[in-house]
Each structure stands twice: as structure tokens, then as C-alpha cells.
PDB file of C-alpha atoms in Angstrom:
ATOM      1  CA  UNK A   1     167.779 -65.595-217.602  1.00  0.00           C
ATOM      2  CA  UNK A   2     170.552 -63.859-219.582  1.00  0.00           C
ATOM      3  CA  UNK A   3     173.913 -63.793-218.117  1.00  0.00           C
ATOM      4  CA  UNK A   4     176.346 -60.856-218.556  1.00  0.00           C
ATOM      5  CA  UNK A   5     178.433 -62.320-221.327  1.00  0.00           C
ATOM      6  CA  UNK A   6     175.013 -63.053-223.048  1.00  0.00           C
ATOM      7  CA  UNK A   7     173.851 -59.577-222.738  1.00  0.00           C
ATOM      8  CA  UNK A   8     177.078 -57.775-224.004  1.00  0.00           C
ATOM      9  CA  UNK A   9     176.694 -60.038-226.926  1.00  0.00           C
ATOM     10  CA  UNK A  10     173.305 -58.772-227.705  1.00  0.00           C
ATOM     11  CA  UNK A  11     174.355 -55.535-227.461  1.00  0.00           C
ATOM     12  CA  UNK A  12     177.091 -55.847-229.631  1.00  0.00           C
ATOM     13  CA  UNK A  13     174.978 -57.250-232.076  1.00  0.00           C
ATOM     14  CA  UNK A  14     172.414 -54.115-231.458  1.00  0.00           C
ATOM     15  CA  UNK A  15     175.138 -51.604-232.599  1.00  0.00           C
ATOM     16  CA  UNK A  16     176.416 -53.624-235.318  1.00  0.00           C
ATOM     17  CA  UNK A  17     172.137 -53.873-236.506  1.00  0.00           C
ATOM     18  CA  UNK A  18     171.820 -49.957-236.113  1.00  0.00           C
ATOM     19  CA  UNK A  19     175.310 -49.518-238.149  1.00  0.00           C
ATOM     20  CA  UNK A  20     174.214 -51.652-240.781  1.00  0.00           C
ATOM     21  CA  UNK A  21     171.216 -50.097-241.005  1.00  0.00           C
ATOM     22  CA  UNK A  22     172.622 -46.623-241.053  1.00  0.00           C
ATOM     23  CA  UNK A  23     174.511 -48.084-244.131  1.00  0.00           C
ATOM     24  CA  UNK A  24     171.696 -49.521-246.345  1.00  0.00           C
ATOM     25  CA  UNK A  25     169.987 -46.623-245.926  1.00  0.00           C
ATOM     26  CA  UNK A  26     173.127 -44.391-246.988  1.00  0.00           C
ATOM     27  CA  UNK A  27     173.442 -46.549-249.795  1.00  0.00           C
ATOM     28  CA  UNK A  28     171.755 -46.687-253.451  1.00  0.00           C
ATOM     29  CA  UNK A  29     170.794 -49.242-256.187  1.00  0.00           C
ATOM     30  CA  UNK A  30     169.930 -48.263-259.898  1.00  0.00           C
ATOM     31  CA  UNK A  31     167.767 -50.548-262.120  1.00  0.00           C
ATOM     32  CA  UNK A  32     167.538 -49.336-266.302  1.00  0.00           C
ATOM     33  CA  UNK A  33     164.651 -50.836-268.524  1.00  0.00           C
ATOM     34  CA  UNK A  34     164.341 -50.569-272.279  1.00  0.00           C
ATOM     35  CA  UNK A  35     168.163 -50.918-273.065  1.00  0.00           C
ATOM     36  CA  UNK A  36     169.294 -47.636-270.733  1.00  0.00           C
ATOM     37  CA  UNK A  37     166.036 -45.589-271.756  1.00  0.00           C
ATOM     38  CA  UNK A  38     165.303 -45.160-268.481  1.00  0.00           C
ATOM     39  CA  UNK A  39     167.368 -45.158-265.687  1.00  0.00           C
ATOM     40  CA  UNK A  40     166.034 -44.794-261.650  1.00  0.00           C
ATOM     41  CA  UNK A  41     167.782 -44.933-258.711  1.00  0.00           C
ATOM     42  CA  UNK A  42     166.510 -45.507-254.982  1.00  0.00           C
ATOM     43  CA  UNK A  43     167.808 -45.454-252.122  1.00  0.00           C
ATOM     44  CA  UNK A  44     168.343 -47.869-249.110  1.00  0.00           C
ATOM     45  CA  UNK A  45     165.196 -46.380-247.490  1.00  0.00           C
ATOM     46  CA  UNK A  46     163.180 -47.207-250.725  1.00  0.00           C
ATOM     47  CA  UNK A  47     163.054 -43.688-252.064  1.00  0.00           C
ATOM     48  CA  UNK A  48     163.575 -42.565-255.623  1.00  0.00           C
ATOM     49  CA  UNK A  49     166.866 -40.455-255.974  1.00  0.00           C
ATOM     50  CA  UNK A  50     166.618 -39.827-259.394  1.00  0.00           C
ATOM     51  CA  UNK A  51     165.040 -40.984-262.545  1.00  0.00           C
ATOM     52  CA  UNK A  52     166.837 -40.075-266.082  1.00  0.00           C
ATOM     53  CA  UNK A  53     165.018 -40.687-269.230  1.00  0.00           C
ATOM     54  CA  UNK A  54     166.839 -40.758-272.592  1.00  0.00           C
ATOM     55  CA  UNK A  55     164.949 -38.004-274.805  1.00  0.00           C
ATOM     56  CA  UNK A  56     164.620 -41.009-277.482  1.00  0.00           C
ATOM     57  CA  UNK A  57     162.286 -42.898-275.525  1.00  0.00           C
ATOM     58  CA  UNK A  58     160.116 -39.767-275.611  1.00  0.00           C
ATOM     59  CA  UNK A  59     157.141 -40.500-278.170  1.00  0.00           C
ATOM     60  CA  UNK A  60     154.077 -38.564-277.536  1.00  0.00           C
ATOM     61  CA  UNK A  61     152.287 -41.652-279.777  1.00  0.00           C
ATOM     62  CA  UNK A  62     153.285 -43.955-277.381  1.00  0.00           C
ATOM     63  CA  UNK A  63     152.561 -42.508-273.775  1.00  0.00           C
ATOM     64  CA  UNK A  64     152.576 -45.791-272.542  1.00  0.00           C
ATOM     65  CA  UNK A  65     155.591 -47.349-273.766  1.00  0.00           C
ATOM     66  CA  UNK A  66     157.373 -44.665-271.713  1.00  0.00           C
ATOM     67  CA  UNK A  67     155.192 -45.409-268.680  1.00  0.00           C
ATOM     68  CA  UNK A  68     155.810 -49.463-268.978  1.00  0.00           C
ATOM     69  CA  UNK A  69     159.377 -48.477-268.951  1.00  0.00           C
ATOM     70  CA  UNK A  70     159.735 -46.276-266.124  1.00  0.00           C
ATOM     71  CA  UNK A  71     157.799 -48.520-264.164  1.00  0.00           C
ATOM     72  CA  UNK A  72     159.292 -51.258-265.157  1.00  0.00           C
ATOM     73  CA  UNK A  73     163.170 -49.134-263.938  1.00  0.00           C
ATOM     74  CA  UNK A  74     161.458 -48.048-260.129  1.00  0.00           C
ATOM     75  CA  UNK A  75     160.093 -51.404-259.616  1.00  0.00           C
ATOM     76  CA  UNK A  76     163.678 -53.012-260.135  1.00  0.00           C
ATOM     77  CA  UNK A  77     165.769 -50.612-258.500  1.00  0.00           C
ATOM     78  CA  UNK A  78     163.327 -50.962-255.364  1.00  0.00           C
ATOM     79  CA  UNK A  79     164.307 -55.288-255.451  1.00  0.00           C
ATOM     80  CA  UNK A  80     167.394 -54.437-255.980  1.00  0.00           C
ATOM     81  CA  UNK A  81     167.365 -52.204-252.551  1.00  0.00           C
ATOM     82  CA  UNK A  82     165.276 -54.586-250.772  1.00  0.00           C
ATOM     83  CA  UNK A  83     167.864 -57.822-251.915  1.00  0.00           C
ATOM     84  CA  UNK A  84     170.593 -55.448-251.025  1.00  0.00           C
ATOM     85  CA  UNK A  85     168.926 -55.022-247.126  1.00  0.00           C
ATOM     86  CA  UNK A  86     168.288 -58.348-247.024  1.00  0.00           C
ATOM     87  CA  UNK A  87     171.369 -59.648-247.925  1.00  0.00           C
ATOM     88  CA  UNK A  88     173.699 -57.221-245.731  1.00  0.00           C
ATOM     89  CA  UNK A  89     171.132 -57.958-242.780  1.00  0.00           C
ATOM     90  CA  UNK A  90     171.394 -61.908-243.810  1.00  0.00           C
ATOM     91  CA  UNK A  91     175.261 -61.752-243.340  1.00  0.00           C
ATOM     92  CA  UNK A  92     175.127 -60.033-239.594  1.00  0.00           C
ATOM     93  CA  UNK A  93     172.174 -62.372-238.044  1.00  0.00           C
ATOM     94  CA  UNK A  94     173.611 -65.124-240.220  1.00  0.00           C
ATOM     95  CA  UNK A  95     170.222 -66.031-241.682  1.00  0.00           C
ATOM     96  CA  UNK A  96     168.342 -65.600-239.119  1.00  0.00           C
ATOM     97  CA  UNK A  97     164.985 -64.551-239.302  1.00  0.00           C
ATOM     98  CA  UNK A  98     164.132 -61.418-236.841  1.00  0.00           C
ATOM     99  CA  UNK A  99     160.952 -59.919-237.023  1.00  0.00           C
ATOM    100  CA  UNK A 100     160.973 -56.385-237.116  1.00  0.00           C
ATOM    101  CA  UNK A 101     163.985 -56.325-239.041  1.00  0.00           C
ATOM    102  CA  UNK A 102     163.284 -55.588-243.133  1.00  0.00           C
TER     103      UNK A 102
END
């Protein structure tokens, strides 16, 4: 049975959770491949902002280069917002692992 000090505790840590959250998903990451050629950035709720290609990594002979490269860029920038989570959500529960959470 929780006691009252217990249960203002986990509320505390509830509204510190739904802050955090708030700010991961405010914030974005951006991941390049192919020395800048492409550049993609997502944000904290894993969605593509905004994807720049350099028109030099444009070569209608080689399609798939650019494809490689571009996946390569959304595929990063996604890890990097999912370490990002993880980490900010690491430092509030101190390691803890909560399911439902990321």
C-alpha cells in the first residue's frame, strides 16, 4: 500500500515523464551520409522534418547511389532520435527500465 509521501513522489515523477516527453518530441536530430550529400532531419516523434540533397549527388546513372544515401541519412537521424529519448528518459528514471515508456 502506497503512503502519501509515496504517491506525491510518483506524481512528481508523472509530470516530470510528460514534460520530458513534451521535450523530445519538440526536439530534432539530423544525420548526413555521403560527406553532407544528403542531409535529413527527424524529429523527437520519429518524423522526417526535412531532407536536403546536394544537387551533386544527383546522377540519373546512378539512381541508386542517391537512394543508398538517403537511406542511409533517415535511418541515422531516426537512432539518433531514438538514443536522444532514451538517454533524456534514462537520466529521469535513472536507468530504470519502464515498460511503456520508449
Amino acid at each position: 500500500m502506497m503512503n502519501k509521501n509515496m504517491m506525491k513522489q510518483a506524481q512528481q515523477l508523472q509530470k516530470q515523464m510528460m514534460k520530458l516527453q513534451e521535450e523530445i518530441e519538440a526536439s530534432t536530430v539530423e544525420h548526413s551520409s555521403g560527406g553532407g550529400a544528403v542531409r535529413v532531419v527527424v524529429t523527437g516523434k520519429m518524423i522526417v522534418q526535412s531532407i536536403e540533397i546536394d544537387p551533386g549527388a544527383v546522377d540519373p546513372n546512378d539512381v541508386e547511389m542517391l537512394q543508398d544515401l538517403i537511406q542511409s541519412a533517415v535511418n541515422g537521424a531516426i537512432e539518433k532520435a531514438q538514443e536522444l529519448a532514451s538517454s533524456k528518459m534514462g537520466a529521469l528514471t535513472g536507468g530504470l527500465n519502464i515498460p511503456g515508456l520508449m
